[in-house]
Amino acid sequence: MMSFREKVYEITKMIPRGKVATYGQIARLAGKPKASRAVGYFMKTNKLIPIVPCHRVVAADGSLTGYSAFEGIKTKKRMLIAEGVRFKNNKVDLATSYW
């Protein structure tokens, strides 16, 4: 039986290049719809980079939050842009980049 953390990481691995998911979306898909903060914590403590692409998980409004690698949010944004994620007003354009 997989732990909630393991489920979260397995789902996150499925997010394709050029797309993002939200913390809440991942929580729902993993079976705990109210656990978006736990998903955020799992992304923050992810030791399986780049196998688990935590940079592809964003806030519900498309904001970039909580990326701790390298230069933080700047790095997260650069990585997403390089993968083809579109931005609008400094947030991910969820209309085009939502998984």
PDB file of C-alpha atoms in Angstrom, residues 6-99:
ATOM      1  CA  GLU A   6       4.261   8.213  -2.483  1.00  0.00           C
ATOM      2  CA  LYS A   7       0.930   8.755  -4.265  1.00  0.00           C
ATOM      3  CA  VAL A   8       1.661  12.479  -4.532  1.00  0.00           C
ATOM      4  CA  TYR A   9       5.083  11.808  -6.038  1.00  0.00           C
ATOM      5  CA  GLU A  10       3.703   9.231  -8.497  1.00  0.00           C
ATOM      6  CA  ILE A  11       1.055  11.703  -9.697  1.00  0.00           C
ATOM      7  CA  THR A  12       3.587  14.521  -9.949  1.00  0.00           C
ATOM      8  CA  LYS A  13       5.813  12.331 -12.127  1.00  0.00           C
ATOM      9  CA  MET A  14       2.945  12.136 -14.646  1.00  0.00           C
ATOM     10  CA  ILE A  15       2.748  15.906 -15.262  1.00  0.00           C
ATOM     11  CA  PRO A  16       4.092  16.360 -18.800  1.00  0.00           C
ATOM     12  CA  ARG A  17       6.609  18.988 -19.912  1.00  0.00           C
ATOM     13  CA  GLY A  18       4.842  22.218 -20.761  1.00  0.00           C
ATOM     14  CA  LYS A  19       2.026  21.617 -18.261  1.00  0.00           C
ATOM     15  CA  VAL A  20       1.458  22.352 -14.584  1.00  0.00           C
ATOM     16  CA  ALA A  21      -0.801  21.026 -11.854  1.00  0.00           C
ATOM     17  CA  THR A  22      -1.946  22.753  -8.686  1.00  0.00           C
ATOM     18  CA  TYR A  23      -1.305  21.623  -5.127  1.00  0.00           C
ATOM     19  CA  GLY A  24      -5.052  21.097  -4.684  1.00  0.00           C
ATOM     20  CA  GLN A  25      -5.341  19.113  -7.901  1.00  0.00           C
ATOM     21  CA  ILE A  26      -2.559  16.773  -6.794  1.00  0.00           C
ATOM     22  CA  ALA A  27      -4.198  16.379  -3.364  1.00  0.00           C
ATOM     23  CA  ARG A  28      -7.537  15.463  -4.982  1.00  0.00           C
ATOM     24  CA  LEU A  29      -5.937  12.983  -7.381  1.00  0.00           C
ATOM     25  CA  ALA A  30      -4.083  11.369  -4.470  1.00  0.00           C
ATOM     26  CA  GLY A  31      -7.340  10.899  -2.560  1.00  0.00           C
ATOM     27  CA  LYS A  32      -7.135  13.681   0.035  1.00  0.00           C
ATOM     28  CA  PRO A  33      -8.784  16.789  -1.444  1.00  0.00           C
ATOM     29  CA  LYS A  34      -8.128  18.958   1.631  1.00  0.00           C
ATOM     30  CA  ALA A  35      -4.420  18.145   1.836  1.00  0.00           C
ATOM     31  CA  SER A  36      -2.964  20.748  -0.538  1.00  0.00           C
ATOM     32  CA  ARG A  37      -0.651  22.073   2.200  1.00  0.00           C
ATOM     33  CA  ALA A  38       0.736  18.575   2.697  1.00  0.00           C
ATOM     34  CA  VAL A  39       1.366  18.396  -1.050  1.00  0.00           C
ATOM     35  CA  GLY A  40       3.253  21.690  -0.777  1.00  0.00           C
ATOM     36  CA  TYR A  41       5.356  20.270   2.022  1.00  0.00           C
ATOM     37  CA  PHE A  42       6.125  17.156  -0.023  1.00  0.00           C
ATOM     38  CA  MET A  43       7.221  19.323  -2.942  1.00  0.00           C
ATOM     39  CA  LYS A  44       9.410  21.412  -0.625  1.00  0.00           C
ATOM     40  CA  THR A  45      11.094  18.311   0.795  1.00  0.00           C
ATOM     41  CA  ASN A  46      11.335  16.424  -2.509  1.00  0.00           C
ATOM     42  CA  LYS A  47      14.658  14.561  -2.617  1.00  0.00           C
ATOM     43  CA  LEU A  48      13.899  12.933  -5.953  1.00  0.00           C
ATOM     44  CA  ILE A  49      14.582  15.919  -8.212  1.00  0.00           C
ATOM     45  CA  PRO A  50      14.379  15.681 -11.268  1.00  0.00           C
ATOM     46  CA  ILE A  51      12.534  12.340 -11.151  1.00  0.00           C
ATOM     47  CA  VAL A  52       9.652  14.070  -9.356  1.00  0.00           C
ATOM     48  CA  PRO A  53       9.288  17.407 -11.212  1.00  0.00           C
ATOM     49  CA  CYS A  54       8.060  19.495  -8.284  1.00  0.00           C
ATOM     50  CA  HIS A  55       8.647  22.698 -10.277  1.00  0.00           C
ATOM     51  CA  ARG A  56       5.522  21.795 -12.281  1.00  0.00           C
ATOM     52  CA  VAL A  57       3.256  22.249  -9.250  1.00  0.00           C
ATOM     53  CA  VAL A  58       1.841  25.744  -8.699  1.00  0.00           C
ATOM     54  CA  ALA A  59      -0.759  27.567  -6.604  1.00  0.00           C
ATOM     55  CA  ALA A  60      -4.445  27.459  -7.567  1.00  0.00           C
ATOM     56  CA  ASP A  61      -4.233  30.927  -9.150  1.00  0.00           C
ATOM     57  CA  GLY A  62      -1.107  30.092 -11.152  1.00  0.00           C
ATOM     58  CA  SER A  63       1.297  31.779  -8.731  1.00  0.00           C
ATOM     59  CA  LEU A  64       4.749  30.313  -8.312  1.00  0.00           C
ATOM     60  CA  THR A  65       5.276  29.390  -4.689  1.00  0.00           C
ATOM     61  CA  GLY A  66       7.702  27.549  -2.503  1.00  0.00           C
ATOM     62  CA  TYR A  67      10.539  26.471  -4.749  1.00  0.00           C
ATOM     63  CA  SER A  68      13.715  26.004  -2.726  1.00  0.00           C
ATOM     64  CA  ALA A  69      16.288  24.830  -5.275  1.00  0.00           C
ATOM     65  CA  PHE A  70      18.971  27.148  -6.660  1.00  0.00           C
ATOM     66  CA  GLU A  71      17.501  30.685  -6.904  1.00  0.00           C
ATOM     67  CA  GLY A  72      14.020  29.662  -5.768  1.00  0.00           C
ATOM     68  CA  ILE A  73      11.079  31.089  -7.686  1.00  0.00           C
ATOM     69  CA  LYS A  74      13.339  32.594 -10.390  1.00  0.00           C
ATOM     70  CA  THR A  75      14.672  29.120 -11.160  1.00  0.00           C
ATOM     71  CA  LYS A  76      11.189  27.605 -11.123  1.00  0.00           C
ATOM     72  CA  LYS A  77       9.951  30.194 -13.629  1.00  0.00           C
ATOM     73  CA  ARG A  78      12.965  29.715 -15.920  1.00  0.00           C
ATOM     74  CA  MET A  79      12.461  25.948 -15.884  1.00  0.00           C
ATOM     75  CA  LEU A  80       8.766  26.237 -16.700  1.00  0.00           C
ATOM     76  CA  ILE A  81       9.375  28.731 -19.520  1.00  0.00           C
ATOM     77  CA  ALA A  82      12.043  26.422 -20.974  1.00  0.00           C
ATOM     78  CA  GLU A  83       9.451  23.621 -20.980  1.00  0.00           C
ATOM     79  CA  GLY A  84       6.893  25.768 -22.825  1.00  0.00           C
ATOM     80  CA  VAL A  85       4.643  26.843 -19.956  1.00  0.00           C
ATOM     81  CA  ARG A  86       2.971  30.154 -20.737  1.00  0.00           C
ATOM     82  CA  PHE A  87       2.720  33.064 -18.327  1.00  0.00           C
ATOM     83  CA  LYS A  88       0.275  35.940 -18.060  1.00  0.00           C
ATOM     84  CA  ASN A  89       0.808  38.808 -15.591  1.00  0.00           C
ATOM     85  CA  ASN A  90       3.660  36.922 -13.868  1.00  0.00           C
ATOM     86  CA  LYS A  91       1.482  33.856 -13.177  1.00  0.00           C
ATOM     87  CA  VAL A  92       1.155  30.617 -15.090  1.00  0.00           C
ATOM     88  CA  ASP A  93      -1.574  30.962 -17.710  1.00  0.00           C
ATOM     89  CA  LEU A  94      -3.708  28.078 -16.495  1.00  0.00           C
ATOM     90  CA  ALA A  95      -5.984  28.396 -19.544  1.00  0.00           C
ATOM     91  CA  THR A  96      -3.150  27.073 -21.722  1.00  0.00           C
ATOM     92  CA  SER A  97      -0.779  25.257 -19.375  1.00  0.00           C
ATOM     93  CA  TYR A  98      -3.056  23.416 -16.900  1.00  0.00           C
ATOM     94  CA  TRP A  99      -2.668  19.627 -16.957  1.00  0.00           C
TER      95      TRP A  99
END
